[in-house]
Tab-separated table of N, CA and C in Angstrom:
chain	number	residue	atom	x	y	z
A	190	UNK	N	-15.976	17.929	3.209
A	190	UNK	CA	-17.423	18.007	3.114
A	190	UNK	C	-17.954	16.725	2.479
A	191	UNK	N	-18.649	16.393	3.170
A	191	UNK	CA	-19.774	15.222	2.819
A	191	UNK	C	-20.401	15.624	1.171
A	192	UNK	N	-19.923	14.328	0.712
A	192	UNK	CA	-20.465	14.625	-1.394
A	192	UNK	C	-21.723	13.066	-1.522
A	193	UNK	N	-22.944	13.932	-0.984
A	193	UNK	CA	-23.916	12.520	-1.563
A	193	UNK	C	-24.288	12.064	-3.115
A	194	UNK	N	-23.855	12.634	-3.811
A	194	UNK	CA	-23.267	12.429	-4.977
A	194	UNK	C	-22.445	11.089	-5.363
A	195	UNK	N	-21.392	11.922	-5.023
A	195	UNK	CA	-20.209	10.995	-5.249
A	195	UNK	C	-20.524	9.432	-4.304
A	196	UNK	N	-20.597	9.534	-2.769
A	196	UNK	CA	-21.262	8.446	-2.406
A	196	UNK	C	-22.232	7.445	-3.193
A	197	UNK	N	-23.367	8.457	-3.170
A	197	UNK	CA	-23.832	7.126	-4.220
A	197	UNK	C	-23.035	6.925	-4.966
A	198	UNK	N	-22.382	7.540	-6.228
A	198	UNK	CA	-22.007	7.419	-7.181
A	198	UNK	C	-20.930	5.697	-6.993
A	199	UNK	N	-20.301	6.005	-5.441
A	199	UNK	CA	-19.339	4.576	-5.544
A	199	UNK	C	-20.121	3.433	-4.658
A	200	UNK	N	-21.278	3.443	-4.259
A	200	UNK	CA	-22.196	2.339	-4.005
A	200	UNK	C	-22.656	1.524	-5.035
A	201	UNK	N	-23.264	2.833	-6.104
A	201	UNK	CA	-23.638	2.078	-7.083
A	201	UNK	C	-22.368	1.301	-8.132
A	202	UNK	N	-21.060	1.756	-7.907
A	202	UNK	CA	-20.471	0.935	-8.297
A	202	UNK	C	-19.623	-0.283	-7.726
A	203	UNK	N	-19.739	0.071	-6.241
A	203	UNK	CA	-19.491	-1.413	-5.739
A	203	UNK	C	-20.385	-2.543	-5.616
A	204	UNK	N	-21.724	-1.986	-5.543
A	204	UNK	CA	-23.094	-2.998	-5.918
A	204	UNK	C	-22.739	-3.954	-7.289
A	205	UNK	N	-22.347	-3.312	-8.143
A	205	UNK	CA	-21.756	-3.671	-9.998
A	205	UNK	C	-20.612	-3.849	-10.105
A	206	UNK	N	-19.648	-4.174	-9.125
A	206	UNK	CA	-18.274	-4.816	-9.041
A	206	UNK	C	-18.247	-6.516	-8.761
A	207	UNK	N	-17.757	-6.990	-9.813
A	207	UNK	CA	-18.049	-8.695	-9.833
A	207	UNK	C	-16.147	-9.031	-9.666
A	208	UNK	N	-15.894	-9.731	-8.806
A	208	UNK	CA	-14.440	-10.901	-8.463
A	208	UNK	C	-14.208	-11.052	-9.777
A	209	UNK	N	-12.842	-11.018	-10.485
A	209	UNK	CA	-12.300	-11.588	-11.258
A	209	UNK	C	-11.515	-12.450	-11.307
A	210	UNK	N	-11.381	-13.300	-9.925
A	210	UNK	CA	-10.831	-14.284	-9.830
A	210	UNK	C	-10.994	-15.450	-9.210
A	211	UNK	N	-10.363	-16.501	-8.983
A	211	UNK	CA	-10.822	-17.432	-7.901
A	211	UNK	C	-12.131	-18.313	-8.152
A	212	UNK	N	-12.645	-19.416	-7.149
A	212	UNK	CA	-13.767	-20.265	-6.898
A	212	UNK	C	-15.173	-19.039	-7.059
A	213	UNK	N	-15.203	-17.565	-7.097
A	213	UNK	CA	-16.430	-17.083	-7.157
A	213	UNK	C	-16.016	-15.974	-8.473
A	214	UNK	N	-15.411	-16.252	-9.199
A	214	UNK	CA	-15.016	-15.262	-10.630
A	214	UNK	C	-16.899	-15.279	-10.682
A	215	UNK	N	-16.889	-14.007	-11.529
A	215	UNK	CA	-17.898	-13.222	-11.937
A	215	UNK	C	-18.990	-12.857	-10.902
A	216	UNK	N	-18.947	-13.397	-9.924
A	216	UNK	CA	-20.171	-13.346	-9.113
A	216	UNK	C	-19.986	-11.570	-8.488
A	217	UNK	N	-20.964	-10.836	-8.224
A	217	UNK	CA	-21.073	-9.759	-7.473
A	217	UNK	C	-20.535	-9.711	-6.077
A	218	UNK	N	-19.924	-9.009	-5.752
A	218	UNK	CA	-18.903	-8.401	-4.687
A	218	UNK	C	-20.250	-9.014	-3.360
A	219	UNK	N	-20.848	-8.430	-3.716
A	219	UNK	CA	-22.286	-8.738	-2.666
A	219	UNK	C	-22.709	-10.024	-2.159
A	220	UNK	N	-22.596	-10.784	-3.398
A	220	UNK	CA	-23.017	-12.278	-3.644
A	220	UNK	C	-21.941	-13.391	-2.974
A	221	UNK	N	-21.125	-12.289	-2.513
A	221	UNK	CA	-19.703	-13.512	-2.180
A	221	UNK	C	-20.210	-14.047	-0.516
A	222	UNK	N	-19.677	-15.443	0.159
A	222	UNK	CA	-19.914	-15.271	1.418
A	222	UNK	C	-19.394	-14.853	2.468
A	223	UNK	N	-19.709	-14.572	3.713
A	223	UNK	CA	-19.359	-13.798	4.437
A	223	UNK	C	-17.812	-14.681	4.921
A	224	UNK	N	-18.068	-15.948	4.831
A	224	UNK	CA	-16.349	-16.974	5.633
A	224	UNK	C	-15.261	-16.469	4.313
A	225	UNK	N	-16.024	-16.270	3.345
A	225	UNK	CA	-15.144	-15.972	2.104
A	225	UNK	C	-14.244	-14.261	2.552
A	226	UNK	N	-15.350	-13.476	2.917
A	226	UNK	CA	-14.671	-11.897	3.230
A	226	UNK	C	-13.892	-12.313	4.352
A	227	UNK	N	-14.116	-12.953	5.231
A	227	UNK	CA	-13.023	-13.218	6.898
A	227	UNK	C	-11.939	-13.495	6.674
A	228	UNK	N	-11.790	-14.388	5.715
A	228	UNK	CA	-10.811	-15.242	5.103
A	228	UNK	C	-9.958	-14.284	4.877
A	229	UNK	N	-10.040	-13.585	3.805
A	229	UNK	CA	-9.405	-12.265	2.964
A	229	UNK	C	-9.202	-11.400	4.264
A	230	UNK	N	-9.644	-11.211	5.215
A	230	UNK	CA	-9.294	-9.984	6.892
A	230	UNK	C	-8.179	-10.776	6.986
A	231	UNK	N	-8.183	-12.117	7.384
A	231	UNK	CA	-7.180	-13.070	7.853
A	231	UNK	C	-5.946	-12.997	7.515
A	232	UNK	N	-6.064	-12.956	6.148
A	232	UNK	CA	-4.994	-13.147	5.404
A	232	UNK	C	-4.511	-12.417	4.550
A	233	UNK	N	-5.185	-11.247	4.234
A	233	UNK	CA	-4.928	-9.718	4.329
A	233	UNK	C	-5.371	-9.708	2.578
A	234	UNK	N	-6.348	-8.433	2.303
A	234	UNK	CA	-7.079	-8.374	1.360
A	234	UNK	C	-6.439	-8.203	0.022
A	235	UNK	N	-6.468	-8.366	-0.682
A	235	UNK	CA	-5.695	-7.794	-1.923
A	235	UNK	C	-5.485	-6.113	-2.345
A	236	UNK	N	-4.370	-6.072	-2.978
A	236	UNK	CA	-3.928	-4.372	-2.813
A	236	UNK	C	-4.887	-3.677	-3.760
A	237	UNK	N	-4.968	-2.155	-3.716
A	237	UNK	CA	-5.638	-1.605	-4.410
A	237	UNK	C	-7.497	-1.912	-4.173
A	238	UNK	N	-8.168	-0.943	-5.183
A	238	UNK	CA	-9.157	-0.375	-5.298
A	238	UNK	C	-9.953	-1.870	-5.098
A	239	UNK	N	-9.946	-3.342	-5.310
A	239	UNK	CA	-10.910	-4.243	-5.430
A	239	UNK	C	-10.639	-4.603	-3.636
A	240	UNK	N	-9.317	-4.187	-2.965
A	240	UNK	CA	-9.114	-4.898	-1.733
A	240	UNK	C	-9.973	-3.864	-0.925
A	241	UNK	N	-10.532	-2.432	-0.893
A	241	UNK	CA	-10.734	-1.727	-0.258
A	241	UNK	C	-12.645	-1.812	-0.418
A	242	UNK	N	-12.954	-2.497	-1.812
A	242	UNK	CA	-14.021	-2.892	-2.062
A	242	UNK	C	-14.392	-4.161	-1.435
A	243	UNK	N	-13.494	-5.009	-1.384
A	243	UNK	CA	-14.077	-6.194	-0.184
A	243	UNK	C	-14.154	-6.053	1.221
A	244	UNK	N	-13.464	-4.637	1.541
A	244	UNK	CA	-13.424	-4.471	3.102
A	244	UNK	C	-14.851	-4.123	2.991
A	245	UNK	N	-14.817	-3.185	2.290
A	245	UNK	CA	-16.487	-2.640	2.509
A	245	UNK	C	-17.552	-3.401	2.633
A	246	UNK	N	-17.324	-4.545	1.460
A	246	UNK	CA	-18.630	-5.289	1.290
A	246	UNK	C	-18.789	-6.232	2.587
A	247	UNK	N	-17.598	-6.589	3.677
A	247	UNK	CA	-17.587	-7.337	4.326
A	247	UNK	C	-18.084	-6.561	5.596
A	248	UNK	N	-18.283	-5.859	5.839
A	248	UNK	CA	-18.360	-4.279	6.697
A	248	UNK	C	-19.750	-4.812	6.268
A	249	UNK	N	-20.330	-4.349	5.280
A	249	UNK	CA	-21.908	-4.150	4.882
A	249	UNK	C	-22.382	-5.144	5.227
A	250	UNK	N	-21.908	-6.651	5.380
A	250	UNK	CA	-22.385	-7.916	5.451
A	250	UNK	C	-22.424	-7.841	6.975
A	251	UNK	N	-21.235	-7.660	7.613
A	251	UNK	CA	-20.930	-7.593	8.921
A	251	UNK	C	-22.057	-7.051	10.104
A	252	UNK	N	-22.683	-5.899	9.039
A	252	UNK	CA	-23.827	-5.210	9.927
A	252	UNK	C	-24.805	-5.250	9.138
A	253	UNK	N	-24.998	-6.435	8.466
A	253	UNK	CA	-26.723	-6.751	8.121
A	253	UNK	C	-27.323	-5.898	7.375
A	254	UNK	N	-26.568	-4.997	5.981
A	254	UNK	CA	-26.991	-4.122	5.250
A	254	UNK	C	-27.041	-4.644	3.500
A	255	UNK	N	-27.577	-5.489	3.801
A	255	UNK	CA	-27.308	-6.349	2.090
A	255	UNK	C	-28.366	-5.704	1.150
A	256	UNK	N	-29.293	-5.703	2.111
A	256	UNK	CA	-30.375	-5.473	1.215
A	256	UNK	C	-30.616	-4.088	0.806
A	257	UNK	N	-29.520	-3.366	0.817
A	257	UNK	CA	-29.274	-1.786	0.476
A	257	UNK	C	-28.433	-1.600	-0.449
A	258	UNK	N	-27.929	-3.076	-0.765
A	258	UNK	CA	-27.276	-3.027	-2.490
A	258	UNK	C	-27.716	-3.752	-2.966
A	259	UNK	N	-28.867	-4.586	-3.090
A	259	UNK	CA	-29.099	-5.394	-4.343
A	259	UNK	C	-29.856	-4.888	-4.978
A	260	UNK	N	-30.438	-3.422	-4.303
A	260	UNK	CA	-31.480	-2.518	-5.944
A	260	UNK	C	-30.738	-2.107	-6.219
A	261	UNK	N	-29.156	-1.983	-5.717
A	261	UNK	CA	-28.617	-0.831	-6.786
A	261	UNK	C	-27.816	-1.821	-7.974
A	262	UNK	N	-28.235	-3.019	-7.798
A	262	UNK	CA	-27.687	-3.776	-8.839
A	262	UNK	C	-28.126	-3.540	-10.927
A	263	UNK	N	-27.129	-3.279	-11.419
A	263	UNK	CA	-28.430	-3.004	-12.233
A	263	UNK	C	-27.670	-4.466	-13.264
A	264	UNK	N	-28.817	-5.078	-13.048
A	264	UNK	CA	-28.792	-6.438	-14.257
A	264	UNK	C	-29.042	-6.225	-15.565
């Protein structure tokens, strides 16, 4: 069963998930560029919970949905 709850619940935390590594450390998952997410398809994403968070964000970028996480940013 579909939990819109919980959904939001992990939007709003992939909106508030920042890279801890690399040429874009700290920047928001969102904020990264799109040759940057291809790159990572290419060459295969990193394991675990941050690699399954860049598929997504690259997915969201992929189909022109950006602007449906940057209110859930909370600065």
């Amino acid at each position: 069963m579909f939990d819109s709850a919980n959904a939001r619940e992990q939007l709003v935390e992939l909106a508030n998930t920042r890279i801890h590594f690399g040429k874009y450390q700290g920047r928001y998952l969102i904020e990264l560029p799109e040759p940057y997410l291809v790159w990572f398809k290419q060459k295969g994403f990193p394991p675990g919970k941050l690699g399954e968070q860049l598929q997504q964000i690259l997915e969201i970028k992929m189909n022109g949905l950006e602007q449906l996480i940057y209110p859930l940013i909370k600065r």
